[in-house]
Coordinates of C-alpha atoms and ligand atoms in Angstrom, one line a residue:
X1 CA 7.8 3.2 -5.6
X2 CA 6.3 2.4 -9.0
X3 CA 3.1 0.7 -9.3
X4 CA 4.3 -2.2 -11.9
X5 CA 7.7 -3.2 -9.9
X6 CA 6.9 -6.6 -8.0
X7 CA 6.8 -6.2 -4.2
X8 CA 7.9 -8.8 -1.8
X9 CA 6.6 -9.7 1.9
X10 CA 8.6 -11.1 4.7
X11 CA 6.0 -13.0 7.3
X12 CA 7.4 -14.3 10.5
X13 CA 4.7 -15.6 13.1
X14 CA 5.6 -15.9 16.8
X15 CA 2.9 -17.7 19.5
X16 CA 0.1 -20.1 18.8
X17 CA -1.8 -21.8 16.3
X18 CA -4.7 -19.2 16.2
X19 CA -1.5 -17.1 14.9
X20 CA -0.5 -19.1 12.7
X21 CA -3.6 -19.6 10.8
X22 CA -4.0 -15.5 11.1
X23 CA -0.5 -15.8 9.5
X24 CA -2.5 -17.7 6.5
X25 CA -4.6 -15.4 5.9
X26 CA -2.2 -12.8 6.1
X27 CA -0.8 -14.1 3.1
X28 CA -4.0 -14.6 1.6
X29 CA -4.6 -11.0 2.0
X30 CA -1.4 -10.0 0.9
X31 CA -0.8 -12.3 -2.6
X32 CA -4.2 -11.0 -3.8
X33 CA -3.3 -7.9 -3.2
X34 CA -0.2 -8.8 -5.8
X35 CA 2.7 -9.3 -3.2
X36 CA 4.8 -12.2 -3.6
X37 CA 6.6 -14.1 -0.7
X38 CA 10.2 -13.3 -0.5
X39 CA 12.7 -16.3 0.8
X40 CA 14.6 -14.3 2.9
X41 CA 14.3 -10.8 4.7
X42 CA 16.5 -9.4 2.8
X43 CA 15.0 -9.8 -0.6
X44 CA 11.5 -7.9 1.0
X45 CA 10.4 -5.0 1.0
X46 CA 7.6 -5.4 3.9
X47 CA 9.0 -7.3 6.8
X48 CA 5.9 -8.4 8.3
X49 CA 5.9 -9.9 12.3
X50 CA 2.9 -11.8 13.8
X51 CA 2.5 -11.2 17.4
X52 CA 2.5 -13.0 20.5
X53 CA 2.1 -11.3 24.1
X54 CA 1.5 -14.3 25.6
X55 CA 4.9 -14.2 27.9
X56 CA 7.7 -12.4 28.0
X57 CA 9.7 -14.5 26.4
X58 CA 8.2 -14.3 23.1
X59 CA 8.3 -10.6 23.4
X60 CA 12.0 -10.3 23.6
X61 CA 12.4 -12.8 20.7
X62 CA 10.5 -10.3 18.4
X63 CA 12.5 -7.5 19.6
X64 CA 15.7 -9.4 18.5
X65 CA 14.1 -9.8 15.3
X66 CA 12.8 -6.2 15.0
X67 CA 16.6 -5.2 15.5
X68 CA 17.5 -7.0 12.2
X69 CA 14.8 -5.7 10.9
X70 CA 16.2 -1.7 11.4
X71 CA 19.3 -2.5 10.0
X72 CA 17.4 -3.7 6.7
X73 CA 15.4 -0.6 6.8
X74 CA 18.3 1.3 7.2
X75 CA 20.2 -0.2 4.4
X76 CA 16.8 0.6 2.4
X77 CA 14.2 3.0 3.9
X78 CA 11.7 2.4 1.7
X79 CA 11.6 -1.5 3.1
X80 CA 8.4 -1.4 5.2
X81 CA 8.1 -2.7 8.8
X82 CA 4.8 -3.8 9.8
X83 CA 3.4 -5.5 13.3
X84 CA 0.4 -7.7 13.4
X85 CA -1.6 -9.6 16.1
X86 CA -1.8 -9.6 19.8
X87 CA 1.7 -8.1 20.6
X88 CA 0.4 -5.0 18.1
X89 CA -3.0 -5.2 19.9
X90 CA -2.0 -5.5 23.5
X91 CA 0.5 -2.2 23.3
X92 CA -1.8 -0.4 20.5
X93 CA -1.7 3.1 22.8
X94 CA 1.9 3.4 23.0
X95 CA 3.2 1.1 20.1
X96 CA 3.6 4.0 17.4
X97 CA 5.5 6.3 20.1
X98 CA 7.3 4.0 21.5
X99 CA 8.6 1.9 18.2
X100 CA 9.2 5.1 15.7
X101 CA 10.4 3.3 13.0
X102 CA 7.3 1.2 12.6
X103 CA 5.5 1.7 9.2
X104 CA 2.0 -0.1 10.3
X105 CA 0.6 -2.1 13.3
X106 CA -3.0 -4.0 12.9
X107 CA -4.9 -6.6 15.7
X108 CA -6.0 -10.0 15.2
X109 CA -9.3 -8.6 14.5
X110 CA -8.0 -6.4 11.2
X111 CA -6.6 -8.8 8.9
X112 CA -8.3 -6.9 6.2
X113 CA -7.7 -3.9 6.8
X114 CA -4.2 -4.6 5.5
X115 CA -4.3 -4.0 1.8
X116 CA -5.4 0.1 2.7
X117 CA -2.8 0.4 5.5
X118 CA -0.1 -0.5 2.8
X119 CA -1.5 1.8 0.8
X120 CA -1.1 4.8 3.0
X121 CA 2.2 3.4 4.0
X122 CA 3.7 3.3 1.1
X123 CA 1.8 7.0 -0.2
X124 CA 4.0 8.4 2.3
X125 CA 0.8 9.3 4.7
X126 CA 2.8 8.2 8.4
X127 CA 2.2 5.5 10.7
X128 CA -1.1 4.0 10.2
X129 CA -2.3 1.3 12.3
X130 CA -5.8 -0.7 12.9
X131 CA -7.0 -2.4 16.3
X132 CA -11.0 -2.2 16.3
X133 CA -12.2 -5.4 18.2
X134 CA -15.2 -5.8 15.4
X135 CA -17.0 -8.9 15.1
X136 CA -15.4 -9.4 11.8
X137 CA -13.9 -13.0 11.7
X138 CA -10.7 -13.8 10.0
X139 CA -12.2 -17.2 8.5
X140 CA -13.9 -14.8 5.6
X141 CA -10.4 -14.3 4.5
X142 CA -8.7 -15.8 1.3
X143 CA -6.0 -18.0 3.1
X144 CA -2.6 -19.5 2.0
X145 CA -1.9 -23.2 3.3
X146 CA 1.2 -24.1 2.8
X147 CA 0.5 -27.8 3.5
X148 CA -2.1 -29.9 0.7
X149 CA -3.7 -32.3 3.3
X150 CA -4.0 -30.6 6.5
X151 CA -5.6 -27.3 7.9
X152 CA -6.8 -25.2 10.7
X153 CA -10.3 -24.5 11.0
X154 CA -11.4 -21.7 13.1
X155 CA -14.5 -22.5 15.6
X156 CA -14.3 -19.3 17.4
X157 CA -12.3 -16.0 18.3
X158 CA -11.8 -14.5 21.7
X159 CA -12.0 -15.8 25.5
X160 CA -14.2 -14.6 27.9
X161 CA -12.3 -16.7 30.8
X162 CA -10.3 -14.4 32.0
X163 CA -7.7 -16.2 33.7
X164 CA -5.8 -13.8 36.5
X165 CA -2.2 -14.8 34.9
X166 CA -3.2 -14.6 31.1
X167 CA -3.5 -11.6 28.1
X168 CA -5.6 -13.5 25.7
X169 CA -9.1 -12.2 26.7
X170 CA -8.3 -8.4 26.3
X171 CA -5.8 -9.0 23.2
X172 CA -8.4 -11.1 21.1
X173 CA -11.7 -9.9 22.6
X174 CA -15.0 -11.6 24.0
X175 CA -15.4 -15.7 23.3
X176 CA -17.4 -15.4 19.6
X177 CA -18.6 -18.6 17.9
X178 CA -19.0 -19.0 14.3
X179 CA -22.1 -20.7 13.0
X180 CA -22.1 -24.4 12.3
X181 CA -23.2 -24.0 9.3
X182 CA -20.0 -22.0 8.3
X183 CA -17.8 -24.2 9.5
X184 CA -19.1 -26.9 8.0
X185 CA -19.1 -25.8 4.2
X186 CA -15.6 -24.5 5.4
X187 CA -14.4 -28.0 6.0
X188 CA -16.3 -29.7 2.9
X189 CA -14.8 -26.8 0.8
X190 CA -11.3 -27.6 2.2
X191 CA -11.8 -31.5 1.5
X192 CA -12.9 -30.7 -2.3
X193 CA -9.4 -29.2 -1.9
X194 CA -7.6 -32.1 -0.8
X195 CA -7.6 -32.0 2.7
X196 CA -7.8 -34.8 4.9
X197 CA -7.2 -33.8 8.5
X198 CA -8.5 -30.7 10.2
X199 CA -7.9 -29.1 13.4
X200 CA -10.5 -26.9 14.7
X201 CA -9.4 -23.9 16.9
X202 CA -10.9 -22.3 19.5
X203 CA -9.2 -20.6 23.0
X204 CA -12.0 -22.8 24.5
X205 CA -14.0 -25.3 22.3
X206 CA -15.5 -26.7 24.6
X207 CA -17.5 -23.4 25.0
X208 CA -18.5 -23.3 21.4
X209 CA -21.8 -22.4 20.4
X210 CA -23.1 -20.9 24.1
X211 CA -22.4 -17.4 22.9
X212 CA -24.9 -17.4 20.3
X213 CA -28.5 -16.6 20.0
X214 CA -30.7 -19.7 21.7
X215 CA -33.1 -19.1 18.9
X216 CA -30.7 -19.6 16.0
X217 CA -31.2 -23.1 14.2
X218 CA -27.7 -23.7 14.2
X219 CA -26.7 -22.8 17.5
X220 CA -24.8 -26.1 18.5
X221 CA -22.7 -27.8 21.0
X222 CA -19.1 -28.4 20.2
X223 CA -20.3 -32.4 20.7
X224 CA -22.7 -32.1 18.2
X225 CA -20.5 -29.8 15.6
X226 CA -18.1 -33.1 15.4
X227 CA -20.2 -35.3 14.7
X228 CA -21.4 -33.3 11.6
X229 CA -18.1 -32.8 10.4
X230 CA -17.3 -36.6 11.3
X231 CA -19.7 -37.4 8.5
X232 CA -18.0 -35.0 5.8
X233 CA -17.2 -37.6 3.3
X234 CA -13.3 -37.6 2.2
X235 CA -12.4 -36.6 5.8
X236 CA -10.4 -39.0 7.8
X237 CA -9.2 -36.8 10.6
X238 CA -10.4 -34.2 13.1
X239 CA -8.3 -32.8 16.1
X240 CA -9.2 -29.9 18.5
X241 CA -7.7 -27.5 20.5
X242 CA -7.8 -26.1 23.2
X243 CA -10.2 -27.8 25.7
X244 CA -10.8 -26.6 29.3
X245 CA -11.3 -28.3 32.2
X246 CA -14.3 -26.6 33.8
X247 CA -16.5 -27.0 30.7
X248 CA -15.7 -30.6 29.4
X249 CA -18.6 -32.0 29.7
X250 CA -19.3 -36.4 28.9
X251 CA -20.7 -35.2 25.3
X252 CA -17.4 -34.1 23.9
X253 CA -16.2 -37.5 25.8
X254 CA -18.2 -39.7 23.8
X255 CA -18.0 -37.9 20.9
X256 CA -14.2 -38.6 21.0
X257 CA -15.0 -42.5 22.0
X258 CA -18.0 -42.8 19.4
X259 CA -16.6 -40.6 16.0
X260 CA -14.4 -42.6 14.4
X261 CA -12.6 -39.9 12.5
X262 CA -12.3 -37.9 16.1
X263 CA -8.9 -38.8 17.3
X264 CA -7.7 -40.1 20.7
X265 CA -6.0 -37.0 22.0
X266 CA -7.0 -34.3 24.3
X267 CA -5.0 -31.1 25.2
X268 CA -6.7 -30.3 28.3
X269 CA -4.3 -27.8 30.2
X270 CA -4.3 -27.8 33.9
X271 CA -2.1 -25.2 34.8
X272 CA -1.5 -26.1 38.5
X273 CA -2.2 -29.0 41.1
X274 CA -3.1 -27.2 43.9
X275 CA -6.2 -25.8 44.4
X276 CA -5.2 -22.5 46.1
X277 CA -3.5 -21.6 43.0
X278 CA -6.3 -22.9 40.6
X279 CA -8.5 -20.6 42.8
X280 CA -6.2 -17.8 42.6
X281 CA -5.5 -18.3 38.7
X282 CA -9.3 -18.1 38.4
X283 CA -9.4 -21.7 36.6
X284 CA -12.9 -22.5 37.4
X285 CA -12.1 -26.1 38.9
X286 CA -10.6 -28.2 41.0
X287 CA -7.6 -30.7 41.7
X288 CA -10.3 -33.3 42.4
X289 CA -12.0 -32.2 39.7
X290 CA -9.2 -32.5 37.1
X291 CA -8.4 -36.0 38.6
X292 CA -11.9 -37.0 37.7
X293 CA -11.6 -36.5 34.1
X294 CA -9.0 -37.5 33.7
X295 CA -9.9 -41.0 35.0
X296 CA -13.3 -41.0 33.1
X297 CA -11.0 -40.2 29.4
X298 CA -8.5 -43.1 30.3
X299 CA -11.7 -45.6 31.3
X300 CA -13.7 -44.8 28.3
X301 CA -11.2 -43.7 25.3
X302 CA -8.7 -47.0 25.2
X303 CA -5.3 -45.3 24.0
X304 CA -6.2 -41.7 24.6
X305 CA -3.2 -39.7 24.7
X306 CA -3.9 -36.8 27.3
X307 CA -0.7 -33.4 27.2
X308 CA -1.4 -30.7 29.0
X309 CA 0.0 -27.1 29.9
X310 CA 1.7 -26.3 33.1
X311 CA 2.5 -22.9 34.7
X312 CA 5.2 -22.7 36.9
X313 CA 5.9 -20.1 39.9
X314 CA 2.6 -18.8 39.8
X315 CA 2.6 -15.8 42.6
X316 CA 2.4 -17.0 45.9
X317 CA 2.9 -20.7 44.7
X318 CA 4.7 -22.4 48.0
X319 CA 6.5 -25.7 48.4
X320 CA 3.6 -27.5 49.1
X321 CA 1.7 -26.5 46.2
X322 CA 4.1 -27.3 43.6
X323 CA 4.3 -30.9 45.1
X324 CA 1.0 -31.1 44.2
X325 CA 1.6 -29.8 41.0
X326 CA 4.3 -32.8 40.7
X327 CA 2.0 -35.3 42.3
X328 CA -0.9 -33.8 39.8
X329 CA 1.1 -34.7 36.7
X330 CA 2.4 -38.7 37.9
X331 CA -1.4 -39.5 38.2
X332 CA -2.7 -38.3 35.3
X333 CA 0.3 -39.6 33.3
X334 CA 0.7 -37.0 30.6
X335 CA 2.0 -38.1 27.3
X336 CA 3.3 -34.8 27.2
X337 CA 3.6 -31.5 28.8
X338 CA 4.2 -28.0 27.9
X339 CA 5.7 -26.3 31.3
X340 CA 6.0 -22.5 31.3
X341 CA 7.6 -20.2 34.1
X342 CA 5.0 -17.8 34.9
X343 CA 4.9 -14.6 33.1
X344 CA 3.7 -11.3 34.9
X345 CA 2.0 -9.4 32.0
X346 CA 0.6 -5.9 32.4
X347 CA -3.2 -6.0 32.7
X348 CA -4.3 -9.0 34.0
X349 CA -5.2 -9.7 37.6
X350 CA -2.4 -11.6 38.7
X351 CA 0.3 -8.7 37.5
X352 CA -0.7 -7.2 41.1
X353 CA -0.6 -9.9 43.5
X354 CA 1.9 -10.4 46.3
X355 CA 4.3 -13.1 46.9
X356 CA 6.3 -13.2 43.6
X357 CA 9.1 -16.2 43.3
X358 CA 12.9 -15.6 43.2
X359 CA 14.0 -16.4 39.5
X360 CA 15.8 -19.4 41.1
X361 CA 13.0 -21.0 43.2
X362 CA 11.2 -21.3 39.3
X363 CA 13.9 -21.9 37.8
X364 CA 14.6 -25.5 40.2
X365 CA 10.8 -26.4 40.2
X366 CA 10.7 -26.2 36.2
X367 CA 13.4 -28.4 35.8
X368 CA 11.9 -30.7 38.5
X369 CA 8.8 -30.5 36.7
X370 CA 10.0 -31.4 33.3
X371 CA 12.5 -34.4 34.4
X372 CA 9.1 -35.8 35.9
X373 CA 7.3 -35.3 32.7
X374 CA 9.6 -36.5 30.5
X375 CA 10.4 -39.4 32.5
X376 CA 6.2 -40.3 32.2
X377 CA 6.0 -39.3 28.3
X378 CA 8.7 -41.8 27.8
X379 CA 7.6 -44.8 29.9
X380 CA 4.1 -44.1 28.4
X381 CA 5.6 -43.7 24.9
X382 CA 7.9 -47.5 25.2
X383 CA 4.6 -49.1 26.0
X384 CA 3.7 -48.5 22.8
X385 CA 6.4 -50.7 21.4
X386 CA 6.0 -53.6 19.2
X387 CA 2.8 -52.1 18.0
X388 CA 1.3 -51.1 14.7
X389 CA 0.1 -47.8 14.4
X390 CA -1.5 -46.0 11.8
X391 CA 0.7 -43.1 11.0
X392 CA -0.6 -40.1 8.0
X393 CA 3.1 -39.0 6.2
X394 CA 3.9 -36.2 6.8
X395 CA 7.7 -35.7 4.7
X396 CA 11.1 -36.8 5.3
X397 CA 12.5 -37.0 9.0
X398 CA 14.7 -34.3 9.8
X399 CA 17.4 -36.3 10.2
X400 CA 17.0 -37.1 6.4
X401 CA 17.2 -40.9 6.5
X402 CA 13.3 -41.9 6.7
X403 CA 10.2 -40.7 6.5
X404 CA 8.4 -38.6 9.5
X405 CA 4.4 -38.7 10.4
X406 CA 2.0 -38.4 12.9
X407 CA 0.1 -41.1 15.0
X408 CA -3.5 -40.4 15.8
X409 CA -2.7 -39.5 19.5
X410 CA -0.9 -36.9 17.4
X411 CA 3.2 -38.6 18.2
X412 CA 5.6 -37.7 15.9
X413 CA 6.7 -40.5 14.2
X414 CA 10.2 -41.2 12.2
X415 CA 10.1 -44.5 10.4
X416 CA 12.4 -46.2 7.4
X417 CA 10.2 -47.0 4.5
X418 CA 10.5 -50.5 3.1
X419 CA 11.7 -50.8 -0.4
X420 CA 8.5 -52.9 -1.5
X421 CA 6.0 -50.1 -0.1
X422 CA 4.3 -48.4 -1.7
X423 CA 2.8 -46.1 0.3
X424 CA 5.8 -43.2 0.7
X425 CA 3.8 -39.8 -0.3
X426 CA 3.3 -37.0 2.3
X427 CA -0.3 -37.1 2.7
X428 CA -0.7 -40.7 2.8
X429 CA -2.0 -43.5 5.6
X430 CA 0.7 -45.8 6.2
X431 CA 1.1 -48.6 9.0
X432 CA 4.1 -48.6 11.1
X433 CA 5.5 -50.8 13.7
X434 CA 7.3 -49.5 16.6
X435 CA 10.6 -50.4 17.7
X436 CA 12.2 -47.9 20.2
X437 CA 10.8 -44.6 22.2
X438 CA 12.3 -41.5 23.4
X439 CA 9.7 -39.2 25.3
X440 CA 9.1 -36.9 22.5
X441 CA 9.0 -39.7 19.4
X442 CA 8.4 -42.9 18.2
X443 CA 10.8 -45.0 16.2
X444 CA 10.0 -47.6 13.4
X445 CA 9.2 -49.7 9.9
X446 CA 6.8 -49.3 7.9
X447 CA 4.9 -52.5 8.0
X448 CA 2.6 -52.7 5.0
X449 CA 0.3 -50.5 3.1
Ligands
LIG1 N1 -6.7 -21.1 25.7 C1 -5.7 -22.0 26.0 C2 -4.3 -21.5 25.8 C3 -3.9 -20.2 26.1 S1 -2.2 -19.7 26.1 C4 -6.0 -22.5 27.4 O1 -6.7 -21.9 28.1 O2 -5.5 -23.5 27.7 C5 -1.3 -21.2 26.2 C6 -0.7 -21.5 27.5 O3 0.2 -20.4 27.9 C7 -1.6 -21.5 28.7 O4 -2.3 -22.7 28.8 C8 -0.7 -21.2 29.9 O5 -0.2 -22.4 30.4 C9 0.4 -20.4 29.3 N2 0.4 -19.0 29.8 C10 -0.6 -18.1 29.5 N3 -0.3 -17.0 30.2 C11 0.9 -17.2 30.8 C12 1.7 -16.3 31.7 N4 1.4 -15.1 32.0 N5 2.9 -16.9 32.1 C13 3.2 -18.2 31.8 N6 2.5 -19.0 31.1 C14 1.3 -18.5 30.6
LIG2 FE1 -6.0 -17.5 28.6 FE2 -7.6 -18.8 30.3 FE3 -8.6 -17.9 28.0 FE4 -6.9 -19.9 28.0 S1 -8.9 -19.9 28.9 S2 -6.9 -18.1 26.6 S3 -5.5 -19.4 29.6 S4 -7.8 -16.7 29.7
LIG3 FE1 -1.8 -16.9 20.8 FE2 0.1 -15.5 21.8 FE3 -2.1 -14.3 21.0 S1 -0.6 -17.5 22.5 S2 -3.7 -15.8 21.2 S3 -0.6 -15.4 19.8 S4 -1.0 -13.8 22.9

């Protein structure tokens, strides 16, 4: 390959949010290194995959992609196929053996070590790969947003929870928080930029800030982080993600009541209702505990919406337990809930316990599960009804006839614009009334500007 000829990247990113702002600055990386982004597979010639290991599930997805991806490479062999983040990380002994036809693999961690595995890859040198778990943070990266107003802010890397189901914490390495200081001219850069809502990431913000040095001046609480970057002027929005039970603490409570550019929605998974499984998913809390929360959000944040994520068929999980699962999510009322069947994954603690479910058993309490949830998000979701609600634009609806945006409790809304309004661009506050609900989305007109 020539030096001068124009090279094109293919990027496809697979799990969560942490990914996709990886997948950012994977581009970053990649267009200052003089590749251009290529519109379909085809036209590339590094077919790039972001990772996830976090089930099964999106495991075999990749490896249906990564079929399509040999038949490209074996239409062209100099195409390059590359693997990136915690899929690459997770199998990093065996991943070069075992997929031959890989070009280069590279961890969360080694975003920038990108630019000299193409290099080596493309001189010919073998299979080159990269999966040090270094304190480097991806946030020093140049990044690609591919939306003006909005972005992902990175808090923290790693989780040191250790959770017996789940991969994360040996994929992306010990809980590691940046310094306030950091994220904070982050943020006011990205506002000079145009941005107006940010969500800040972390496996864990409510941890944020206890892994670093006592004696360093800006060693923070996540509380006190929001309410510096509530007074970033320019900013109207902040979101977070994820939160965990055992360490929300009444700061982060009244942080969320008090800051008026914090909105009114909390992802707080719970995973199970019943204690014995909490205890054997090495949660940290309790049913009770959970309940508790909950009731203190809803009594001092009027209209918080509250989702939450749900395993299902957890080893060992009887009858009884998944009724309290069931009776778990009525009280708390979730505007929404992301329900997963469990996932053995090599590794972690709960890969060798007894008492594994019959594919069926799951299969029955997931769709009892998510008829119950559904059923709440959309009772919760009609009493909003007849009410204004500021919504930020976000682009058309994907059914094409309106306009699509996002309450602060973070619900989709679709909405027709009304001719007099002036108020139509993506990126703008607008106020909508609602007229109709379904347990995913709101309905309505845009009532004035
Ligand atoms: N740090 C976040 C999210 C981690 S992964 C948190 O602790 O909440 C997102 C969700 O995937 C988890 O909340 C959990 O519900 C689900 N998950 C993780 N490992 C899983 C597994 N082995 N099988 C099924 N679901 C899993
Ligand atoms: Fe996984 Fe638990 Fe860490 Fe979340 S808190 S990433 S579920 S180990
Ligand atoms: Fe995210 Fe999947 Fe990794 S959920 S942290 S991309 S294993």
């Amino acid at each position: 390959m020539t030096e001068s000829r124009q090279r094109f990247y293919h990027l496809t990113t697979f799990g969560c949010q942490m990914n996709e702002h990886d997948s950012e600055r994977i581009r970053g990386v990649l267009e200052e290194d003089g590749w251009m982004p290529a519109v379909e597979p085809d036209d590339a010639d590094l077919l790039l995959f972001n990772t996830c290991s976090v089930r099964e599930s999106a495991v075999s997805r990749l490896r249906g992609r990564l079929g399509e991806a040999r038949r490209l490479k074996n239409e062209k062999p100099e195409r390059l196929i590359g693997l990136a983040g915690c899929f690459a990380q997770n199998r990093k002994v065996e991943i070069f053996r075992d997929m031959p036809f890989l070009d280069l693999a590279f961890g969360p961690q080694n975003i920038a070590d990108l630019p000299a595995l193409l290099d080596s890859a493309e001189s010919g040198s073998g299979q080159s790969g990269s999966f040090s778990d270094n304190d480097f943070l991806s946030a020093a990266l140049p990044a690609r947003r591919k939306i003006k107003y909005r972005a992902w802010v990175q808090a923290m890397t790693g989780c040191t929870n250790f959770c017996s189901y789940c991969v994360v914490p040996s994929v992306r390495g010990p809980e590691r928080s940046r310094s306030a200081r950091d994220i904070i001219e982050e943020v006011k850069r990205l506002v000079d930029d145009g941005v107006i809502e940010i969500t800040i990431l972390g496996q864990n913000v409510n941890s944020y800030g206890l892994d670093r040095d006592p004696g360093t001046a800006d060693r923070v609480s996540f509380a006190d982080l929001l309410m510096k970057l509530d007074a970033i002027e320019g900013l109207r929005r902040i979101r977070f993600m994820t939160s965990h039970p055992k360490d929300l603490g009444n700061d982060l409570v009244e942080a969320m009541r008090d800051l008026p550019k914090v909105c009114e929605h909390l992802h707080l998974p719970v995973q199970s209702g019943a204690n014995r499984i909490l205890d054997r998913m090495k949660r940290g809390y309790s049913r009770e505990h959970y309940l508790e929360l909950v009731e203190n959000l809803y009594e001092q944040i009027p209209g918080v919406s509250l989702t939450t994520d749900i395993i299902v068929g957890f080893p060992g999980e009887k009858e009884e337990d998944f009724y309290r699962t069931m009776t778990l999510a009525a009280e708390c009322q979730f505007d929404g809930a992301f329900t997963f069947m469990y996932s053995r994954r090599d590794g972690t603690a709960a890969a060798d316990l007894p008492g594994r479910l019959p594919d069926a058993t799951v299969k029955r309490r997931m769709h009892e599960l998510v008829s119950l949830t559904q059923q709440i998000a959309l009772v919760k979701n009609e009493a909003i009804i007849g009410e204004p609600v500021e919504v930020l634009i976000e682009g058309p609806s994907s059914r094409g006839d309106g306009l699509r945006g996002r309450t602060r409790q973070n619900k989709v809304v679709n909405y027709v614009a009304g001719a007099s309004v002036k108020n139509k661009a993506e990126g703008c506050f607008t106020t909508v009334t609602i007229d109709s609900a379904t347990s995913t989305t709101l309905k309505g007109r845009q009532a004035c500007d």
